[in-house]
Amino acid sequence: MNVVVYDTHDFEQEYLEKANVNSYPVTFLPFRLTPQTALLSKGAKVVAIFGNDDASSEVIEILFNNGVRYIALRSAGFNHVDILKAKELGMKVANVPSYSPYSVAEHTITLIMALNRKLIKAHNRVSDLNFSLSGLVGFDMNGKTVGVIGTGKIGSVLTKILYGFGCNILAYDIKPDSTLTTKYNVEYVTKEELFKNSDIIVLLAPLNPNTKYIINEESIAMMKDGVMLVNTSRGGLIDTKALIKALKNGKFHSVGLDVYEFEQGLFHYDFSNTVVQDDMIARLLTFPNVLITSHQAFLTSDAIENISTSTFESIHQWDTIGSAKNELW
Ligand code: NAD
């Protein structure tokens, strides 16, 4: 069973090689899956793809015509895959449903605390031998109200950490988890109540037609002035234009983004020697109260090891029994 790994990053290749315990022939490609690069899958039965790869209907058809029958996602999210097309062609798709909710929850807290305590500014200032404290005032997390949208695997780990801080936790989820109420006093409310009453709002729901632009002009207007917004889920949850408008009007204490609506083809790549053409990311980077990371919340050695192991487990299950435990349907 030949495997082509698209969009292989230097941070993961050694983990993938180690996880290939059954020695499947693997071609590691450093570039993304696109209609053009899909042609390079010829001869492979499996492609292993990442969150930035294009698995649209057009691409899936090319893969299928090349003989590919299995798509192993090196991610939990699958909003970049045309599932209906893959189904229609009889292809099988598996994801890595839970590789480490801790990695993403802990990065979410990292963003919150860095914004709260103005860590980047403080570091830059001290590096310049400026030891003044003006403009660096933060706030206690204890007693603040944090609204979590999406209390699944990652959101529930986050509520545990927030409970440890002494935060009041509001949550909005289409499937409330009563154990979180028992353990961490999480109060499930409507999304409108969450917007109105939270000091910090965290997005951890998946991107789907119901959550697309859940943060828009109308929902931003409901929020407290001086609210902090953190998105470590998917960029499409936020209407970036509305966000920029509100940032210009001084609505937010701060905004932390690990994901961005137009991140595909941008995040995870080095543009330091070119002129970035995306005016929205350029504008976002000008705000002193916006902290952006390049979709790295998952990036811990524990998570990459789990992703790699799970990817090759799916491949082995397809090879030996024809179906994999983590198939999407
Ligand atoms: P999960 O499926 O365990 O939890 C998602 C939760 O969202 C569920 O409780 C679900 O009921 C809820 N939900 C679904 N639709 C909703 C809606 N319309 N409104 C409110 N809640 C809704 O997923 P997870 O493992 O916790 O991951 C959450 C998201 O985090 C993923 O969808 C993915 O987009 C993102 N993620 C980001 C990174 C990163 O590196 N930044 C890594 C992994 C996952």
Short mmCIF file of C-alpha atoms and ligand atoms in Angstrom, two decimals:
data_model
loop_
_atom_site.label_atom_id
_atom_site.label_comp_id
_atom_site.label_asym_id
_atom_site.label_seq_id
_atom_site.Cartn_x
_atom_site.Cartn_y
_atom_site.Cartn_z
CA MET A 1 0.00 0.00 0.00
CA ASN A 2 1.81 3.12 -1.23
CA VAL A 3 1.28 6.32 0.73
CA VAL A 4 1.77 9.93 -0.32
CA VAL A 5 2.01 12.45 2.51
CA TYR A 6 1.11 15.96 1.35
CA ASP A 7 2.23 19.15 3.03
CA THR A 8 4.88 17.40 5.12
CA HIS A 9 6.39 19.78 7.65
CA ASP A 10 9.87 19.48 9.10
CA PHE A 11 8.36 19.38 12.59
CA GLU A 12 6.44 16.16 11.88
CA GLN A 13 8.39 14.05 9.38
CA GLU A 14 10.52 12.24 11.97
CA TYR A 15 7.38 11.40 13.98
CA LEU A 16 5.64 10.06 10.86
CA GLU A 17 8.68 7.96 9.90
CA LYS A 18 8.84 6.51 13.42
CA ALA A 19 5.10 5.73 13.40
CA ASN A 20 5.39 3.79 10.11
CA VAL A 21 6.10 0.56 12.00
CA ASN A 22 4.84 -1.62 9.13
CA SER A 23 7.23 0.04 6.68
CA TYR A 24 4.71 1.17 4.07
CA PRO A 25 6.40 2.86 1.09
CA VAL A 26 5.91 6.57 1.77
CA THR A 27 6.59 9.64 -0.38
CA PHE A 28 6.79 12.82 1.65
CA LEU A 29 5.83 15.89 -0.38
CA PRO A 30 6.64 19.28 1.16
CA PHE A 31 3.86 21.09 -0.70
CA ARG A 32 0.07 21.21 -0.34
CA LEU A 33 -2.48 19.07 -2.08
CA THR A 34 -4.06 21.17 -4.85
CA PRO A 35 -5.63 20.37 -8.24
CA GLN A 36 -2.11 20.63 -9.70
CA THR A 37 -0.22 18.56 -7.11
CA ALA A 38 -2.99 15.93 -6.89
CA LEU A 39 -1.50 14.41 -10.06
CA LEU A 40 1.53 13.31 -8.00
CA SER A 41 -0.61 10.80 -6.11
CA LYS A 42 -0.43 8.36 -9.05
CA GLY A 43 0.49 4.89 -7.84
CA ALA A 44 -0.59 5.53 -4.26
CA LYS A 45 -3.60 3.93 -2.54
CA VAL A 46 -3.50 6.36 0.39
CA VAL A 47 -2.90 10.07 0.72
CA ALA A 48 -2.26 11.57 4.14
CA ILE A 49 -3.24 15.22 4.24
CA PHE A 50 -3.09 18.17 6.62
CA GLY A 51 -5.52 20.97 7.47
CA ASN A 52 -4.20 23.29 4.75
CA ASP A 53 -4.61 20.79 1.94
CA ASP A 54 -7.33 21.23 -0.65
CA ALA A 55 -9.59 18.18 -0.67
CA SER A 56 -12.37 19.77 -2.69
CA SER A 57 -14.58 17.79 -5.01
CA GLU A 58 -12.29 18.51 -8.01
CA VAL A 59 -9.20 17.31 -6.15
CA ILE A 60 -10.89 14.20 -4.77
CA GLU A 61 -11.91 13.22 -8.28
CA ILE A 62 -8.30 13.53 -9.50
CA LEU A 63 -7.09 11.44 -6.54
CA PHE A 64 -9.69 8.79 -7.29
CA ASN A 65 -8.77 8.65 -11.00
CA ASN A 66 -5.14 8.20 -9.90
CA GLY A 67 -6.10 5.09 -7.92
CA VAL A 68 -6.27 6.62 -4.43
CA ARG A 69 -8.94 4.95 -2.30
CA TYR A 70 -8.13 6.17 1.22
CA ILE A 71 -7.59 9.63 2.68
CA ALA A 72 -5.95 9.81 6.10
CA LEU A 73 -6.43 13.23 7.70
CA ARG A 74 -3.62 14.32 9.99
CA SER A 75 -6.15 16.51 11.79
CA ALA A 76 -9.36 16.33 13.78
CA GLY A 77 -11.22 18.93 11.67
CA PHE A 78 -12.45 17.91 8.21
CA ASN A 79 -14.11 21.08 6.95
CA HIS A 80 -11.50 21.16 4.13
CA VAL A 81 -12.68 17.81 2.74
CA ASP A 82 -15.65 17.32 0.41
CA ILE A 83 -17.03 14.36 2.32
CA LEU A 84 -20.02 13.90 0.02
CA LYS A 85 -17.76 13.55 -3.02
CA ALA A 86 -15.49 11.05 -1.28
CA LYS A 87 -18.55 9.06 -0.18
CA GLU A 88 -20.05 9.12 -3.66
CA LEU A 89 -16.82 7.66 -5.08
CA GLY A 90 -16.64 4.99 -2.36
CA MET A 91 -13.42 6.38 -0.89
CA LYS A 92 -12.73 6.10 2.83
CA VAL A 93 -11.65 9.02 4.97
CA ALA A 94 -10.32 8.82 8.53
CA ASN A 95 -9.39 11.63 10.86
CA VAL A 96 -7.55 11.79 14.18
CA PRO A 97 -10.49 12.62 16.44
CA SER A 98 -8.56 13.27 19.61
CA TYR A 99 -4.79 13.58 19.51
CA SER A 100 -4.39 15.89 22.45
CA PRO A 101 -7.13 18.23 23.63
CA TYR A 102 -4.56 19.45 26.17
CA SER A 103 -2.33 20.95 23.46
CA VAL A 104 -5.09 23.22 22.13
CA ALA A 105 -6.64 24.04 25.52
CA GLU A 106 -3.22 24.95 26.95
CA HIS A 107 -2.38 27.15 23.94
CA THR A 108 -5.72 28.89 24.39
CA ILE A 109 -4.74 29.71 27.98
CA THR A 110 -1.31 30.81 26.73
CA LEU A 111 -2.96 33.35 24.42
CA ILE A 112 -5.34 34.55 27.14
CA MET A 113 -2.54 35.06 29.66
CA ALA A 114 -0.13 36.63 27.17
CA LEU A 115 -2.82 39.15 26.18
CA ASN A 116 -3.92 39.75 29.76
CA ARG A 117 -0.40 40.34 31.12
CA LYS A 118 0.84 42.01 27.88
CA LEU A 119 3.70 39.55 27.74
CA ILE A 120 4.94 40.33 24.22
CA LYS A 121 5.11 44.06 24.93
CA ALA A 122 6.81 43.40 28.29
CA HIS A 123 9.40 41.14 26.69
CA ASN A 124 10.16 43.60 23.86
CA ARG A 125 10.45 46.41 26.36
CA VAL A 126 12.84 44.59 28.70
CA SER A 127 14.91 43.46 25.70
CA ASP A 128 15.38 47.14 24.99
CA LEU A 129 16.54 47.76 28.60
CA ASN A 130 13.30 49.61 29.31
CA PHE A 131 12.14 48.37 32.71
CA SER A 132 9.15 50.70 33.05
CA LEU A 133 5.75 49.17 33.86
CA SER A 134 3.49 51.78 32.31
CA GLY A 135 0.85 50.33 30.03
CA LEU A 136 1.40 46.78 31.31
CA VAL A 137 -1.47 46.50 33.80
CA GLY A 138 -3.29 43.17 33.54
CA PHE A 139 -6.22 41.71 35.49
CA ASP A 140 -6.79 38.78 37.86
CA MET A 141 -8.35 35.77 36.14
CA ASN A 142 -9.93 34.88 39.46
CA GLY A 143 -13.57 35.97 39.46
CA LYS A 144 -13.72 36.86 35.74
CA THR A 145 -16.47 35.40 33.57
CA VAL A 146 -15.26 33.34 30.65
CA GLY A 147 -17.69 32.24 27.92
CA VAL A 148 -16.72 29.05 26.12
CA ILE A 149 -18.47 28.30 22.82
CA GLY A 150 -18.07 24.55 22.24
CA THR A 151 -17.40 22.38 25.28
CA GLY A 152 -16.29 19.20 23.52
CA LYS A 153 -12.95 17.51 24.05
CA ILE A 154 -10.88 20.71 23.98
CA GLY A 155 -13.48 23.00 25.53
CA SER A 156 -13.95 20.68 28.49
CA VAL A 157 -10.20 20.61 29.23
CA LEU A 158 -10.27 24.40 29.03
CA THR A 159 -13.12 24.64 31.55
CA LYS A 160 -11.09 22.54 33.98
CA ILE A 161 -8.13 24.93 33.71
CA LEU A 162 -10.40 27.99 34.00
CA TYR A 163 -12.05 26.48 37.08
CA GLY A 164 -8.58 26.20 38.60
CA PHE A 165 -8.09 29.93 38.01
CA GLY A 166 -11.32 30.66 39.91
CA CYS A 167 -13.23 31.90 36.83
CA ASN A 168 -17.01 31.85 36.45
CA ILE A 169 -17.64 29.77 33.36
CA LEU A 170 -20.51 30.29 30.93
CA ALA A 171 -20.89 27.91 28.02
CA TYR A 172 -22.86 27.56 24.83
CA ASP A 173 -23.04 24.19 23.12
CA ILE A 174 -25.76 22.40 21.16
CA LYS A 175 -25.03 19.37 23.35
CA PRO A 176 -24.44 20.60 26.91
CA ASP A 177 -22.28 18.36 29.08
CA SER A 178 -23.82 18.16 32.55
CA THR A 179 -20.64 16.65 34.04
CA LEU A 180 -18.92 20.01 33.43
CA THR A 181 -21.63 21.71 35.46
CA THR A 182 -21.14 19.27 38.31
CA LYS A 183 -17.33 19.37 38.25
CA TYR A 184 -16.51 22.96 37.26
CA ASN A 185 -19.73 24.93 37.85
CA VAL A 186 -20.13 25.50 34.13
CA GLU A 187 -23.40 27.30 33.44
CA TYR A 188 -24.94 26.60 30.03
CA VAL A 189 -26.66 29.68 28.59
CA THR A 190 -27.86 30.92 25.21
CA LYS A 191 -25.20 32.34 22.96
CA GLU A 192 -26.76 35.80 23.37
CA GLU A 193 -26.40 35.56 27.17
CA LEU A 194 -22.83 34.36 26.76
CA PHE A 195 -21.98 37.32 24.47
CA LYS A 196 -23.56 39.82 26.89
CA ASN A 197 -22.03 38.57 30.13
CA SER A 198 -18.50 37.34 29.35
CA ASP A 199 -15.25 39.18 30.05
CA ILE A 200 -13.41 36.68 27.86
CA ILE A 201 -14.97 34.71 24.99
CA VAL A 202 -13.31 31.58 23.64
CA LEU A 203 -14.32 29.83 20.42
CA LEU A 204 -13.96 26.05 20.41
CA ALA A 205 -16.89 24.88 18.28
CA PRO A 206 -16.24 23.26 14.89
CA LEU A 207 -16.75 25.20 11.67
CA ASN A 208 -20.04 24.24 10.04
CA PRO A 209 -22.96 26.13 8.44
CA ASN A 210 -24.38 26.87 11.93
CA THR A 211 -21.15 28.26 13.38
CA LYS A 212 -19.82 30.11 10.32
CA TYR A 213 -19.50 33.80 11.31
CA ILE A 214 -20.91 33.15 14.78
CA ILE A 215 -18.83 36.22 15.56
CA ASN A 216 -20.24 38.97 13.36
CA GLU A 217 -21.25 42.62 13.64
CA GLU A 218 -24.42 41.74 15.51
CA SER A 219 -22.82 39.40 18.06
CA ILE A 220 -19.89 41.78 18.61
CA ALA A 221 -22.40 44.55 19.37
CA MET A 222 -23.89 42.38 22.14
CA MET A 223 -20.51 41.90 23.84
CA LYS A 224 -19.22 43.97 26.75
CA ASP A 225 -16.92 46.81 25.78
CA GLY A 226 -13.39 45.73 26.64
CA VAL A 227 -14.06 42.01 26.09
CA MET A 228 -11.24 39.64 25.16
CA LEU A 229 -11.90 37.29 22.23
CA VAL A 230 -9.81 34.18 21.57
CA ASN A 231 -10.26 31.82 18.62
CA THR A 232 -8.30 28.57 18.59
CA SER A 233 -10.92 26.65 16.59
CA ARG A 234 -11.37 27.65 12.95
CA GLY A 235 -10.96 31.03 11.27
CA GLY A 236 -14.39 30.90 9.62
CA LEU A 237 -16.12 31.29 12.99
CA ILE A 238 -15.25 34.99 12.81
CA ASP A 239 -16.29 37.50 10.16
CA THR A 240 -12.84 39.06 9.89
CA LYS A 241 -14.14 42.29 8.33
CA ALA A 242 -16.50 42.83 11.28
CA LEU A 243 -13.67 42.01 13.70
CA ILE A 244 -11.33 44.59 12.13
CA LYS A 245 -14.08 47.22 12.18
CA ALA A 246 -14.71 46.59 15.89
CA LEU A 247 -10.98 46.59 16.69
CA LYS A 248 -10.66 49.99 15.00
CA ASN A 249 -13.52 51.25 17.17
CA GLY A 250 -11.74 50.09 20.34
CA LYS A 251 -14.35 47.43 21.22
CA PHE A 252 -11.90 44.80 22.41
CA HIS A 253 -9.50 44.59 25.33
CA SER A 254 -7.63 42.21 23.07
CA VAL A 255 -8.00 39.47 20.50
CA GLY A 256 -6.04 36.21 20.27
CA LEU A 257 -6.15 34.26 17.03
CA ASP A 258 -4.53 30.93 16.38
CA VAL A 259 -6.68 30.54 13.28
CA TYR A 260 -7.70 32.99 10.57
CA GLU A 261 -10.45 32.97 7.98
CA PHE A 262 -8.02 33.14 5.05
CA GLU A 263 -5.16 31.15 6.56
CA GLN A 264 -5.05 28.49 3.85
CA GLY A 265 -1.78 28.79 1.94
CA LEU A 266 -0.56 31.46 4.40
CA PHE A 267 -0.24 29.90 7.85
CA HIS A 268 2.62 27.40 8.25
CA TYR A 269 4.64 29.02 5.42
CA ASP A 270 7.47 31.53 5.39
CA PHE A 271 6.68 34.81 3.61
CA SER A 272 9.35 36.81 5.42
CA ASN A 273 11.11 37.67 2.15
CA THR A 274 8.02 38.52 0.13
CA VAL A 275 5.20 41.03 0.17
CA VAL A 276 2.09 39.53 1.72
CA GLN A 277 -0.90 40.24 -0.52
CA ASP A 278 -3.55 39.62 2.14
CA ASP A 279 -4.61 43.06 3.40
CA MET A 280 -6.74 41.68 6.23
CA ILE A 281 -3.91 39.81 7.96
CA ALA A 282 -1.70 42.86 7.38
CA ARG A 283 -4.29 45.07 9.10
CA LEU A 284 -4.75 42.62 11.97
CA LEU A 285 -1.01 42.64 12.58
CA THR A 286 -1.04 46.41 13.10
CA PHE A 287 -3.21 46.28 16.24
CA PRO A 288 -1.14 46.31 19.44
CA ASN A 289 -3.84 44.31 21.24
CA VAL A 290 -4.01 41.46 18.72
CA LEU A 291 -1.87 38.37 19.17
CA ILE A 292 -1.70 35.92 16.29
CA THR A 293 -0.12 32.50 16.14
CA SER A 294 0.05 30.47 12.96
CA HIS A 295 -2.37 27.63 13.74
CA GLN A 296 0.04 26.12 16.22
CA ALA A 297 -2.26 25.31 19.12
CA PHE A 298 -1.90 21.59 18.40
CA LEU A 299 1.88 21.80 18.16
CA THR A 300 3.21 19.75 21.06
CA SER A 301 5.42 16.69 20.73
CA ASP A 302 2.70 14.63 22.44
CA ALA A 303 0.08 15.70 19.90
CA ILE A 304 2.31 15.16 16.83
CA GLU A 305 3.26 11.70 18.09
CA ASN A 306 -0.43 10.82 18.54
CA ILE A 307 -1.36 12.21 15.09
CA SER A 308 1.44 10.21 13.42
CA THR A 309 0.62 6.97 15.24
CA SER A 310 -3.10 7.29 14.54
CA THR A 311 -2.47 8.07 10.83
CA PHE A 312 -0.44 4.89 10.33
CA GLU A 313 -2.87 2.85 12.44
CA SER A 314 -5.67 3.84 10.03
CA ILE A 315 -3.48 2.95 7.04
CA HIS A 316 -2.66 -0.43 8.56
CA GLN A 317 -6.34 -1.12 9.34
CA TRP A 318 -7.33 -0.27 5.75
CA ASP A 319 -4.56 -2.53 4.48
CA THR A 320 -5.41 -5.50 6.68
CA ILE A 321 -9.17 -5.37 7.35
CA GLY A 322 -10.41 -2.83 4.80
CA SER A 323 -11.86 -0.38 7.30
CA ALA A 324 -10.40 1.90 9.95
CA LYS A 325 -11.56 2.69 13.46
CA ASN A 326 -11.45 6.45 12.86
CA GLU A 327 -13.36 6.54 9.58
CA LEU A 328 -15.71 9.50 9.34
CA TRP A 329 -18.76 7.39 8.42
P1 NAD B 1 -15.40 18.24 19.70
O1 NAD B 1 -16.17 17.69 18.54
O2 NAD B 1 -15.00 17.33 20.80
O3 NAD B 1 -16.22 19.45 20.35
C1 NAD B 1 -16.91 20.40 19.61
C2 NAD B 1 -18.08 20.87 20.45
O4 NAD B 1 -18.74 21.89 19.72
C3 NAD B 1 -19.09 19.76 20.74
O5 NAD B 1 -19.41 19.72 22.11
C4 NAD B 1 -20.30 20.16 19.89
O6 NAD B 1 -21.54 19.79 20.47
C5 NAD B 1 -20.13 21.68 19.84
N1 NAD B 1 -20.87 22.27 18.73
C6 NAD B 1 -21.09 21.77 17.51
N2 NAD B 1 -21.85 22.61 16.78
C7 NAD B 1 -22.10 23.66 17.59
C8 NAD B 1 -22.85 24.84 17.43
N3 NAD B 1 -23.51 25.10 16.29
N4 NAD B 1 -22.89 25.72 18.44
C9 NAD B 1 -22.26 25.45 19.62
N5 NAD B 1 -21.55 24.33 19.84
C10 NAD B 1 -21.47 23.46 18.82
O7 NAD B 1 -14.15 18.97 19.05
P2 NAD B 1 -12.78 19.35 19.78
O8 NAD B 1 -11.81 18.24 19.65
O9 NAD B 1 -13.07 19.93 21.11
O10 NAD B 1 -12.27 20.50 18.81
C11 NAD B 1 -12.97 21.74 18.71
C12 NAD B 1 -12.47 22.48 17.50
O11 NAD B 1 -11.11 22.87 17.73
C13 NAD B 1 -12.38 21.60 16.23
O12 NAD B 1 -13.57 21.62 15.52
C14 NAD B 1 -11.28 22.24 15.44
O13 NAD B 1 -11.86 23.15 14.53
C15 NAD B 1 -10.48 23.03 16.48
N6 NAD B 1 -9.09 22.57 16.57
C16 NAD B 1 -8.11 23.49 16.47
C17 NAD B 1 -6.78 23.11 16.57
C18 NAD B 1 -5.67 24.11 16.48
O14 NAD B 1 -4.50 23.72 16.36
N7 NAD B 1 -5.96 25.40 16.56
C19 NAD B 1 -6.47 21.76 16.75
C20 NAD B 1 -7.51 20.84 16.88
C21 NAD B 1 -8.83 21.24 16.78
#
